[in-house]
XYZ file of N, CA and C in Angstrom:
870
model
N 105.714 71.744 101.009
C 104.299 71.410 100.839
C 103.647 71.198 102.205
N 102.417 71.670 102.360
C 101.714 71.542 103.634
C 101.397 70.081 103.916
N 101.422 69.732 105.200
C 101.105 68.367 105.596
C 99.594 68.147 105.546
N 99.195 66.871 105.670
C 97.769 66.564 105.657
C 97.048 67.226 106.827
N 97.716 67.267 107.978
C 97.114 67.893 109.145
C 96.905 69.385 108.912
N 97.905 70.043 108.304
C 97.775 71.475 108.000
C 96.621 71.728 107.038
N 96.479 70.855 106.036
C 95.390 71.019 105.072
C 94.032 70.810 105.731
N 93.939 69.809 106.625
C 92.679 69.592 107.340
C 92.318 70.807 108.196
N 93.315 71.351 108.874
C 93.066 72.541 109.698
C 92.638 73.731 108.842
N 93.267 73.860 107.674
C 92.930 74.972 106.774
C 91.501 74.834 106.252
N 91.115 73.631 105.880
C 89.759 73.396 105.382
C 88.739 73.695 106.475
N 89.027 73.231 107.708
C 88.108 73.487 108.826
C 87.994 74.985 109.104
N 89.111 75.713 108.994
C 89.107 77.154 109.227
C 88.272 77.884 108.182
N 88.441 77.503 106.921
C 87.686 78.163 105.846
C 86.195 77.844 105.966
N 85.873 76.616 106.371
C 84.461 76.260 106.556
C 83.829 77.084 107.673
N 84.590 77.300 108.748
C 84.076 78.133 109.841
C 83.852 79.568 109.374
N 84.794 80.085 108.567
C 84.642 81.433 108.017
C 83.438 81.510 107.086
N 83.229 80.473 106.295
C 82.090 80.443 105.377
C 80.764 80.497 106.127
N 80.692 79.805 107.266
C 79.467 79.854 108.074
C 79.202 81.275 108.577
N 80.273 81.973 108.964
C 80.129 83.342 109.464
C 79.652 84.278 108.357
N 80.288 84.193 107.181
C 79.903 85.077 106.074
C 78.481 84.783 105.601
N 78.093 83.517 105.626
C 76.724 83.163 105.231
C 75.720 83.740 106.225
N 76.048 83.656 107.521
C 75.157 84.221 108.540
C 75.060 85.735 108.398
N 76.194 86.398 108.132
C 76.190 87.849 107.969
C 75.393 88.252 106.733
N 75.462 87.446 105.684
C 74.675 87.728 104.480
C 73.180 87.661 104.780
N 72.770 86.665 105.546
C 71.359 86.503 105.879
C 70.875 87.642 106.786
N 71.716 88.066 107.717
C 71.356 89.177 108.593
C 71.201 90.474 107.779
N 72.170 90.707 106.858
C 72.103 91.905 106.012
C 70.863 91.885 105.126
N 70.503 90.709 104.618
C 69.310 90.599 103.777
C 68.049 90.912 104.574
N 68.030 90.470 105.844
C 66.862 90.752 106.686
C 66.752 92.239 107.004
N 67.894 92.884 107.250
C 67.885 94.312 107.581
C 67.681 95.182 106.349
N 68.058 94.674 105.175
C 67.999 95.478 103.954
C 66.583 95.910 103.637
N 65.633 94.999 103.761
C 64.256 95.333 103.367
C 63.714 96.495 104.186
N 63.929 96.458 105.505
C 63.433 97.540 106.356
C 64.153 98.849 106.053
N 65.493 98.766 105.843
C 66.261 99.976 105.543
C 65.864 100.552 104.184
N 65.609 99.686 103.208
C 65.214 100.151 101.877
C 63.844 100.819 101.926
N 62.917 100.239 102.672
C 61.585 100.841 102.789
C 61.662 102.214 103.452
N 62.522 102.344 104.476
C 62.670 103.634 105.153
C 63.262 104.677 104.216
N 64.269 104.288 103.427
C 64.900 105.228 102.496
C 63.927 105.668 101.405
N 63.184 104.718 100.865
C 62.234 105.053 99.804
C 61.072 105.897 100.330
N 60.696 105.664 101.592
C 59.612 106.456 102.173
C 60.037 107.890 102.434
N 61.338 108.116 102.675
C 61.825 109.461 102.973
C 62.010 110.301 101.717
N 62.166 109.670 100.576
C 62.448 110.416 99.344
C 61.325 111.379 98.956
N 60.059 110.962 98.895
C 59.003 111.916 98.491
C 58.910 113.118 99.421
N 59.074 112.893 100.734
C 58.988 114.002 101.688
C 60.115 114.995 101.450
N 61.349 114.461 101.263
C 62.495 115.347 101.052
C 62.358 116.111 99.738
N 61.871 115.431 98.698
C 61.718 116.097 97.403
C 60.607 117.147 97.462
N 59.516 116.824 98.149
C 58.410 117.782 98.240
C 58.796 118.980 99.106
N 59.628 118.715 100.106
C 60.124 119.809 100.938
C 60.903 120.810 100.093
N 61.704 120.304 99.154
C 62.464 121.196 98.273
C 61.530 122.011 97.385
N 60.440 121.387 96.922
C 59.490 122.097 96.064
C 58.796 123.203 96.846
N 58.354 122.896 98.071
C 57.713 123.909 98.909
C 58.675 125.057 99.182
N 59.919 124.711 99.452
C 60.941 125.720 99.709
C 61.110 126.630 98.497
N 61.102 126.011 97.312
C 61.257 126.800 96.091
C 60.075 127.737 95.877
N 58.859 127.253 96.146
C 57.669 128.084 95.951
C 57.653 129.278 96.901
N 58.039 129.028 98.162
C 58.059 130.128 99.129
C 59.174 131.104 98.787
N 60.341 130.560 98.426
C 61.488 131.424 98.114
C 61.214 132.300 96.895
N 60.397 131.802 95.974
C 60.111 132.581 94.775
C 59.249 133.804 95.031
N 58.657 133.890 96.220
C 57.752 135.005 96.516
C 58.427 136.146 97.253
N 59.735 136.014 97.551
C 60.425 137.086 98.272
C 61.619 137.561 97.466
N 62.050 138.751 97.776
C 63.226 139.313 97.103
C 64.478 138.672 97.679
N 65.523 138.672 96.882
C 66.767 138.043 97.308
C 67.358 138.674 98.550
N 67.141 139.990 98.744
C 67.714 140.661 99.904
C 67.000 140.287 101.200
N 65.757 139.772 101.085
C 64.986 139.410 102.271
C 65.180 137.950 102.668
N 65.942 137.214 101.895
C 66.123 135.793 102.168
C 66.944 135.599 103.447
N 66.623 134.571 104.239
C 67.395 134.285 105.453
C 68.842 133.929 105.110
N 69.772 134.085 106.048
C 71.186 133.792 105.784
C 71.439 132.361 105.312
N 70.668 131.403 105.838
C 70.870 130.011 105.433
C 70.552 129.783 103.968
N 69.751 130.689 103.382
C 69.455 130.581 101.957
C 70.343 131.515 101.134
N 70.520 132.727 101.625
C 71.314 133.704 100.874
C 72.807 133.444 100.999
N 73.226 132.804 102.105
C 74.654 132.581 102.318
C 75.328 133.809 102.902
N 76.622 133.729 103.012
C 77.397 134.838 103.576
C 77.869 135.811 102.509
N 77.654 135.449 101.263
C 78.151 136.289 100.179
C 79.593 135.963 99.811
N 80.165 134.978 100.496
C 81.551 134.571 100.214
C 81.581 133.087 99.875
N 82.724 132.690 99.350
C 82.903 131.284 98.971
C 84.324 130.843 99.344
N 84.717 131.177 100.550
C 86.101 130.945 100.953
C 86.278 129.703 101.820
N 85.360 129.480 102.753
C 85.481 128.363 103.692
C 84.367 127.358 103.422
N 84.759 126.098 103.197
C 83.791 125.054 102.877
C 83.777 124.000 103.983
N 82.562 123.618 104.400
C 82.388 122.530 105.354
C 81.848 121.312 104.611
N 82.529 120.185 104.767
C 82.102 118.950 104.130
C 81.584 117.998 105.210
N 80.303 117.649 105.124
C 79.708 116.681 106.046
C 79.713 115.323 105.339
N 80.625 114.454 105.755
C 80.832 113.169 105.075
C 80.167 112.064 105.889
N 79.095 111.487 105.344
C 78.344 110.426 106.033
C 78.745 109.061 105.486
N 79.246 108.210 106.358
C 79.601 106.834 105.988
C 79.052 105.885 107.050
N 79.389 104.603 106.911
C 78.923 103.601 107.864
C 79.832 103.560 109.087
N 79.312 102.975 110.153
C 80.091 102.817 111.376
C 80.927 101.541 111.340
N 80.552 100.592 110.490
C 81.242 99.311 110.431
C 81.640 98.987 109.001
N 82.582 98.065 108.874
C 83.079 97.671 107.564
C 82.412 96.403 107.053
N 83.184 95.592 106.326
C 82.693 94.352 105.715
C 81.532 94.617 104.760
N 81.594 95.752 104.050
C 80.542 96.075 103.083
C 81.168 96.511 101.756
N 82.237 95.834 101.364
C 82.858 96.104 100.079
C 83.447 97.503 99.994
N 83.209 98.150 98.865
C 83.779 99.482 98.621
C 82.801 100.600 98.965
N 81.766 100.284 99.738
C 80.726 101.274 100.048
C 81.311 102.530 100.682
N 82.075 102.355 101.753
C 82.639 103.504 102.467
C 83.723 104.211 101.663
N 84.555 103.426 100.986
C 85.674 104.020 100.250
C 85.188 104.860 99.068
N 84.053 104.508 98.471
C 83.523 105.294 97.357
C 83.070 106.683 97.818
N 82.408 106.732 98.968
C 81.989 108.038 99.507
C 83.219 108.858 99.868
N 84.187 108.211 100.530
C 85.406 108.913 100.929
C 86.194 109.382 99.705
N 86.178 108.611 98.638
C 86.899 109.006 97.424
C 86.281 110.261 96.810
N 84.939 110.308 96.778
C 84.271 111.494 96.249
C 84.596 112.714 97.105
N 84.566 112.546 98.433
C 84.895 113.653 99.331
C 86.353 114.074 99.174
N 87.246 113.096 99.022
C 88.674 113.406 98.871
C 88.923 114.208 97.597
N 88.263 113.825 96.497
C 88.419 114.567 95.239
C 87.888 115.995 95.393
N 86.780 116.131 96.114
C 86.203 117.459 96.332
C 87.143 118.328 97.165
N 87.734 117.732 98.197
C 88.673 118.472 99.049
C 89.866 118.943 98.238
N 90.441 118.063 97.463
C 91.622 118.421 96.680
C 91.307 119.496 95.648
N 90.101 119.425 95.046
C 89.706 120.469 94.105
C 89.567 121.819 94.775
N 88.979 121.843 95.984
C 88.825 123.101 96.717
C 90.171 123.657 97.155
N 91.043 122.786 97.656
C 92.368 123.242 98.089
C 93.175 123.780 96.913
N 93.021 123.126 95.754
C 93.727 123.605 94.565
C 93.222 124.974 94.142
N 91.950 125.271 94.460
C 91.376 126.579 94.119
C 91.620 127.632 95.181
N 92.435 127.307 96.194
C 92.761 128.273 97.239
C 91.709 128.417 98.310
N 90.792 127.465 98.418
C 89.735 127.543 99.428
C 90.199 126.884 100.732
N 89.539 127.227 101.819
C 89.781 126.596 103.110
C 88.713 125.536 103.331
N 89.128 124.367 103.805
C 88.209 123.232 103.928
C 88.163 122.748 105.368
N 86.954 122.453 105.835
C 86.739 121.803 107.127
C 85.873 120.574 106.905
N 86.124 119.521 107.662
C 85.419 118.249 107.464
C 84.738 117.829 108.766
N 83.466 117.470 108.648
C 82.713 116.886 109.757
C 82.362 115.453 109.353
N 82.891 114.482 110.067
C 82.684 113.078 109.727
C 81.518 112.497 110.521
N 80.592 111.872 109.808
C 79.489 111.148 110.439
C 79.705 109.673 110.118
N 80.195 108.914 111.081
C 80.521 107.511 110.828
C 82.005 107.242 110.995
N 82.327 106.136 111.610
C 83.709 105.800 111.948
C 84.562 105.512 110.719
N 84.008 104.812 109.742
C 84.818 104.386 108.601
C 85.283 105.564 107.747
N 84.419 106.540 107.530
C 84.830 107.714 106.777
C 85.907 108.484 107.512
N 85.774 108.565 108.827
C 86.790 109.235 109.649
C 88.132 108.517 109.534
N 88.120 107.191 109.598
C 89.361 106.418 109.518
C 90.056 106.606 108.169
N 89.255 106.708 107.093
C 89.837 106.852 105.751
C 90.380 108.264 105.539
N 89.589 109.275 105.898
C 89.963 110.659 105.597
C 91.075 111.188 106.496
N 91.198 110.656 107.705
C 92.231 111.181 108.596
C 93.634 110.810 108.130
N 93.742 109.846 107.230
C 95.067 109.490 106.713
C 95.661 110.632 105.902
N 94.816 111.345 105.159
C 95.306 112.426 104.298
C 94.941 113.815 104.823
N 93.826 113.921 105.552
C 93.325 115.257 105.933
C 93.007 115.339 107.425
N 93.845 114.770 108.261
C 93.577 114.776 109.705
C 93.484 116.194 110.260
N 94.268 117.120 109.686
C 94.260 118.494 110.194
C 93.006 119.258 109.775
N 92.247 118.727 108.813
C 91.040 119.410 108.338
C 89.781 118.946 109.068
N 89.859 117.810 109.769
C 88.687 117.256 110.452
C 88.457 118.025 111.752
N 87.294 118.659 111.867
C 87.004 119.478 113.051
C 86.145 118.746 114.070
N 85.427 117.715 113.641
C 84.567 116.993 114.578
C 84.149 115.669 113.945
N 83.614 114.799 114.810
C 83.160 113.486 114.351
C 81.904 113.098 115.122
N 80.894 112.616 114.407
C 79.640 112.182 115.022
C 79.632 110.656 115.056
N 79.479 110.094 116.234
C 79.504 108.650 116.437
C 78.083 108.132 116.606
N 77.662 107.218 115.706
C 76.323 106.643 115.758
C 76.362 105.137 116.004
N 77.479 104.643 116.539
C 77.611 103.194 116.743
C 76.591 102.648 117.733
N 76.199 103.446 118.700
C 75.268 102.970 119.723
C 73.810 103.092 119.289
N 73.574 103.679 118.122
C 72.200 103.878 117.645
C 71.730 102.602 116.939
N 70.698 101.972 117.494
C 70.191 100.728 116.909
C 69.347 101.003 115.672
N 68.534 102.048 115.726
C 67.697 102.414 114.588
C 67.717 103.930 114.431
N 68.079 104.379 113.240
C 68.195 105.806 112.992
C 66.842 106.498 113.126
N 66.852 107.650 113.793
C 65.636 108.436 113.948
C 65.868 109.875 113.504
N 64.776 110.615 113.415
C 64.873 112.008 112.998
C 65.695 112.825 113.988
N 65.679 112.412 115.255
C 66.435 113.136 116.286
C 67.943 113.070 116.031
N 68.421 111.948 115.458
C 69.844 111.835 115.146
C 70.251 112.847 114.078
N 69.416 112.974 113.047
C 69.693 113.960 111.992
C 69.552 115.379 112.523
N 68.592 115.589 113.416
C 68.371 116.930 113.969
C 69.582 117.398 114.773
N 70.202 116.469 115.515
C 71.389 116.836 116.296
C 72.541 117.248 115.380
N 72.713 116.526 114.266
C 73.764 116.870 113.310
C 73.463 118.211 112.655
N 72.183 118.424 112.276
C 71.792 119.684 111.627
C 72.018 120.876 112.559
N 71.678 120.725 113.836
C 71.894 121.812 114.783
C 73.371 122.130 114.938
N 74.199 121.086 114.892
C 75.651 121.303 114.981
C 76.139 122.095 113.768
N 75.675 121.716 112.574
C 76.084 122.398 111.340
C 75.588 123.839 111.333
N 74.311 124.049 111.680
C 73.744 125.403 111.692
C 74.448 126.272 112.721
N 74.800 125.675 113.878
C 75.535 126.419 114.899
C 76.880 126.899 114.390
N 77.577 126.042 113.649
C 78.869 126.439 113.082
C 78.691 127.564 112.072
N 77.588 127.498 111.280
C 77.340 128.550 110.288
C 77.056 129.884 110.977
N 76.253 129.843 112.028
C 75.920 131.081 112.743
C 77.132 131.682 113.439
N 78.106 130.843 113.764
C 79.351 131.340 114.364
C 80.332 131.869 113.321
N 79.969 131.738 112.037
C 80.841 132.214 110.968
C 81.994 131.277 110.673
N 81.807 129.974 110.966
C 82.891 129.010 110.775
C 83.065 128.587 109.314
N 82.022 128.758 108.486
C 82.133 128.366 107.076
C 81.141 129.171 106.247
N 81.317 129.105 104.931
C 80.441 129.819 103.992
C 79.524 128.869 103.227
N 80.049 127.691 102.880
C 79.299 126.714 102.077
C 79.400 125.348 102.748
N 78.277 124.634 102.799
C 78.265 123.289 103.383
C 77.766 122.297 102.338
N 78.510 121.189 102.178
C 78.149 120.152 101.217
C 78.024 118.825 101.943
N 76.951 118.100 101.644
C 76.660 116.823 102.285
C 77.055 115.684 101.347
N 77.809 114.704 101.879
C 78.253 113.548 101.083
C 77.622 112.283 101.652
N 77.021 111.492 100.772
C 76.428 110.212 101.173
C 76.306 109.341 99.937
N 75.765 108.144 100.102
C 75.603 107.228 98.979
C 74.121 106.971 98.755
N 73.635 107.324 97.583
C 72.213 107.144 97.265
C 71.946 105.692 96.859
N 70.993 105.070 97.522
C 70.687 103.661 97.275
C 69.889 103.507 95.987
N 70.366 102.630 95.097
C 69.630 102.315 93.875
C 69.147 100.872 93.876
N 70.073 99.967 94.197
C 69.726 98.554 94.266
C 70.751 97.857 95.149
N 70.598 96.556 95.304
C 71.522 95.796 96.149
C 72.952 95.910 95.640
N 73.120 96.006 94.326
C 74.459 96.036 93.742
C 74.856 97.418 93.254
N 74.040 98.420 93.518
C 74.347 99.758 93.004
C 74.020 100.822 94.042
N 75.059 101.531 94.491
C 74.920 102.683 95.375
C 75.729 103.820 94.767
N 75.131 104.979 94.656
C 75.754 106.091 93.934
C 76.253 107.146 94.926
N 77.572 107.352 95.044
C 78.087 108.432 95.906
C 77.563 109.783 95.416
N 77.064 110.590 96.339
C 76.381 111.836 95.988
C 76.897 112.988 96.838
N 77.051 114.145 96.223
C 77.403 115.381 96.932
C 76.257 116.365 96.751
N 75.718 116.897 97.856
C 74.565 117.794 97.821
C 74.838 119.018 98.682
N 74.745 120.196 98.087
C 74.932 121.434 98.844
C 73.679 121.727 99.651
N 73.860 121.946 100.959
C 72.703 122.229 101.828
C 72.744 123.638 102.422
N 73.927 124.273 102.438
C 74.056 125.669 102.879
C 75.050 126.367 101.947
N 74.668 127.485 101.282
C 73.321 128.038 101.198
C 72.360 127.027 100.562
N 71.104 127.071 100.972
C 70.126 126.098 100.497
C 70.044 126.132 98.977
N 70.226 124.961 98.379
C 70.129 124.855 96.928
C 68.660 124.689 96.563
N 68.057 125.754 96.069
C 66.616 125.767 95.810
C 66.355 125.473 94.341
N 65.574 124.416 94.020
C 65.249 124.136 92.620
C 64.259 125.145 92.079
N 64.067 125.103 90.781
C 63.093 125.997 90.160
C 61.692 125.637 90.661
N 60.912 126.649 91.024
C 59.553 126.406 91.521
C 58.691 125.804 90.423
N 57.891 124.820 90.805
C 57.000 124.187 89.842
C 55.852 125.133 89.485
N 55.466 125.095 88.242
C 54.358 125.938 87.795
C 53.058 125.409 88.374
N 52.342 126.243 89.098
C 51.077 125.821 89.702
C 49.972 125.890 88.648
N 49.085 124.919 88.711
C 47.982 124.893 87.754
C 47.075 126.108 87.973
N 46.736 126.764 86.885
C 45.845 127.917 86.970
C 46.542 129.197 87.382
N 47.855 129.167 87.523
C 48.588 130.366 87.891
C 48.206 130.898 89.259
N 47.961 130.023 90.220
C 47.534 130.436 91.559
C 48.621 131.239 92.250
N 48.189 132.261 92.987
C 49.107 133.094 93.758
C 48.806 132.884 95.231
N 49.813 132.625 96.018
C 49.615 132.331 97.429
C 50.021 133.525 98.285
N 49.298 133.711 99.367
C 49.668 134.694 100.377
C 50.096 133.945 101.632
N 51.198 134.403 102.234
C 51.771 133.695 103.361
C 51.576 134.491 104.642
N 51.236 133.773 105.687
C 51.014 134.391 106.988
C 51.886 133.666 108.013
N 52.788 134.356 108.750
C 52.882 135.820 108.821
C 53.509 136.440 107.577
N 54.642 135.925 107.092
C 55.224 136.398 105.837
C 56.198 135.339 105.354
N 56.562 135.423 104.058
C 57.394 134.387 103.449
C 58.761 134.281 104.115
N 59.349 135.421 104.502
C 60.682 135.404 105.119
C 60.658 134.663 106.451
N 59.592 134.882 107.252
C 59.483 134.195 108.544
C 59.287 132.694 108.350
N 58.512 132.340 107.340
C 58.289 130.921 107.058
C 59.598 130.260 106.629
N 60.349 130.940 105.773
C 61.628 130.388 105.333
C 62.612 130.236 106.493
N 62.594 131.182 107.425
C 63.500 131.114 108.566
C 63.275 129.848 109.383
N 62.025 129.348 109.389
C 61.720 128.099 110.094
C 61.846 126.890 109.183
N 61.565 127.091 107.892
C 61.525 125.977 106.947
C 62.922 125.502 106.545
N 63.854 126.425 106.365
C 65.185 126.039 105.890
C 65.932 125.158 106.893
N 65.968 125.507 108.202
C 66.609 124.574 109.147
C 65.966 123.193 109.153
N 64.630 123.168 109.015
C 63.942 121.877 108.961
C 64.335 121.117 107.697
N 64.483 121.837 106.590
C 64.882 121.197 105.340
C 66.291 120.611 105.455
N 67.195 121.312 106.135
C 68.552 120.792 106.334
C 68.504 119.485 107.116
N 67.673 119.463 108.172
C 67.516 118.241 108.959
C 66.944 117.114 108.111
N 65.954 117.427 107.290
C 65.320 116.419 106.430
C 66.328 115.848 105.442
N 67.141 116.705 104.831
C 68.117 116.226 103.854
C 69.193 115.352 104.522
N 69.606 115.722 105.723
C 70.586 114.895 106.450
C 69.959 113.563 106.848
N 68.700 113.597 107.294
C 68.008 112.368 107.662
C 67.871 111.444 106.460
N 67.546 112.039 105.315
C 67.451 111.235 104.093
C 68.805 110.611 103.759
N 69.876 111.384 103.919
C 71.216 110.860 103.627
C 71.558 109.688 104.544
N 71.204 109.800 105.821
C 71.480 108.714 106.762
C 70.696 107.455 106.403
N 69.434 107.622 105.995
C 68.620 106.473 105.613
C 69.120 105.836 104.315
N 69.501 106.676 103.355
C 70.057 106.144 102.101
C 71.341 105.364 102.387
N 72.176 105.894 103.279
C 73.410 105.210 103.649
C 73.130 103.874 104.321
N 72.130 103.854 105.208
C 71.802 102.615 105.919
C 71.364 101.530 104.938
N 70.532 101.894 103.960
C 70.092 100.924 102.959
C 71.254 100.498 102.074
N 72.081 101.466 101.670
C 73.228 101.145 100.827
C 74.232 100.248 101.528
N 74.439 100.506 102.816
C 75.379 99.681 103.587
C 74.908 98.231 103.638
N 73.621 98.018 103.915
C 73.103 96.650 103.990
C 73.158 95.957 102.629
N 72.855 96.715 101.566
C 72.942 96.131 100.228
C 74.366 95.746 99.870
N 75.310 96.645 100.171
C 76.717 96.366 99.876
C 77.234 95.214 100.734
N 76.804 95.168 101.999
C 77.250 94.075 102.882
C 76.686 92.743 102.410
N 75.452 92.739 101.988
C 74.843 91.511 101.486
C 75.606 90.986 100.272
N 75.944 91.884 99.354
C 76.693 91.488 98.160
C 78.097 91.021 98.521
N 78.768 91.750 99.411
C 80.139 91.392 99.799
C 80.186 90.039 100.502
N 79.230 89.801 101.408
C 79.214 88.524 102.126
C 78.829 87.364 101.213
N 77.973 87.626 100.224
C 77.644 86.583 99.247
C 78.882 86.208 98.437
N 79.642 87.221 98.013
C 80.883 86.943 97.275
C 81.891 86.201 98.151
N 81.979 86.608 99.434
C 82.910 85.944 100.345
C 82.518 84.486 100.562
N 81.224 84.218 100.665
C 80.757 82.842 100.850
C 81.086 81.991 99.633
N 80.872 82.557 98.443
C 81.199 81.825 97.211
C 82.703 81.570 97.112
N 83.494 82.578 97.426
C 84.955 82.410 97.371
C 85.433 81.363 98.369
N 84.815 81.341 99.551
C 85.176 80.338 100.547
C 84.847 78.936 100.030
N 83.704 78.796 99.362
C 83.338 77.492 98.786
C 84.347 77.031 97.747
N 84.783 77.966 96.874
C 85.787 77.616 95.876
C 87.115 77.235 96.526
N 87.490 77.957 97.579
C 88.738 77.646 98.278
C 88.669 76.274 98.943
N 87.504 75.950 99.524
C 87.333 74.634 100.152
C 87.473 73.532 99.105
N 86.879 73.742 97.932
C 86.980 72.737 96.857
C 88.435 72.534 96.435
N 89.175 73.617 96.271
C 90.577 73.500 95.859
C 91.424 72.831 96.935
N 91.198 73.210 98.184
C 91.957 72.596 99.287
C 91.612 71.118 99.429
N 90.338 70.773 99.204
C 89.931 69.369 99.294
C 90.600 68.539 98.209
N 90.674 69.081 96.992
C 91.355 68.373 95.898
C 92.832 68.178 96.228
N 93.457 69.253 96.718
C 94.872 69.159 97.103
C 95.071 68.124 98.205
N 94.172 68.120 99.181
C 94.259 67.175 100.298
C 94.107 65.744 99.797
N 93.128 65.494 98.916
C 92.903 64.143 98.394
C 94.081 63.653 97.562
N 94.646 64.541 96.742
C 95.797 64.160 95.924
C 97.003 63.803 96.797
N 97.235 64.666 97.805
C 98.381 64.428 98.689
C 98.178 63.145 99.500
N 96.955 62.919 99.939
C 96.649 61.707 100.709
C 96.819 60.469 99.832
N 96.354 60.564 98.584
C 96.498 59.436 97.666
C 97.963 59.157 97.371
N 98.738 60.243 97.220
C 100.175 60.064 96.970
C 100.854 59.411 98.165
N 100.436 59.788 99.359
C 101.033 59.211 100.569
C 100.663 57.735 100.701
N 99.409 57.404 100.394
C 98.987 55.997 100.446
C 99.765 55.167 99.433
N 99.911 55.726 98.222
C 100.653 55.022 97.174
C 102.104 54.784 97.592
N 102.696 55.786 98.195
C 104.075 55.667 98.663
C 104.200 54.585 99.726
N 103.251 54.535 100.653
C 103.288 53.524 101.715
C 103.105 52.123 101.138
N 102.215 51.981 100.135
C 102.027 50.677 99.496
C 103.300 50.208 98.799
N 103.951 51.154 98.129
C 105.197 50.806 97.429
C 106.243 50.346 98.427
N 106.309 51.044 99.578
C 107.288 50.661 100.598
C 106.980 49.267 101.162
N 105.680 48.973 101.353
C 105.300 47.648 101.860
C 105.635 46.551 100.875
N 105.299 46.795 99.602
C 105.578 45.803 98.563
C 107.072 45.587 98.395
N 107.830 46.715 98.447
C 109.284 46.590 98.304
C 109.880 45.796 99.472
N 109.366 46.040 100.676
C 109.861 45.297 101.847
C 109.518 43.838 101.766
N 108.322 43.515 101.252
C 107.918 42.115 101.129
C 108.787 41.378 100.101
N 109.086 42.058 98.992
C 109.937 41.437 97.957
C 111.338 41.235 98.469
N 111.783 42.161 99.335
C 113.150 42.025 99.864
C 113.285 40.800 100.775
N 112.204 40.404 101.389
C 112.220 39.204 102.229
C 112.196 37.942 101.391
């Protein structure tokens, strides 16, 4: 059984840990609002970009479509861009994204496909390299970035597009976690190359548009921008999801620390009372012996 001194040290240690988790929870709560607003603000732009892309794509023949939309005509080599957080202490946030990517990799390998992985974020890299270290071709480090900007997504998009133009892959899929609420983040897989174009929305009045210079030239500029926008949206969704998951995890840790302190305090009081009782008995016994 632990001594009274050991129990006091343990209680003091848990209290110190509780202060840290409480502070981290408050920091995550402060950052969550800004990250959530940024993610929600990016959604309409990204969704409208897809609609514009669909409307322009509907006006050209399939043979005139740019390579980023038409693809290579093959489905042999797949690039997986896995976006996770740079830091931990956010529950199962990172592991859920990595699990979805891992299942996708195993399904592709079982189908005889070749897989390449580009990791954005340290935690996803740490998880995936345990099973697929030979498949990871590069890693993007954003630890030094204080606030995510469009330039960060643009650098990743240029890297991906460069690999496609070099013939390094046929299909590219983006993995991230879509933010729903503080307690709910949904791991998502989205194909970005060839561009997954939704059905064009029906325009009121059956309007027909003419494009200048031409639809193919517009798509050649629009599709790379759309890839950057979708990656930027994924990074913002991840940032909001990470803060939400961290807030929940630190709240649970703070509560668990409180319960542990209560149990240790009860154990300490019982042991102290037993020791006092024992000392009293020894004193009384010694007095009677005299």
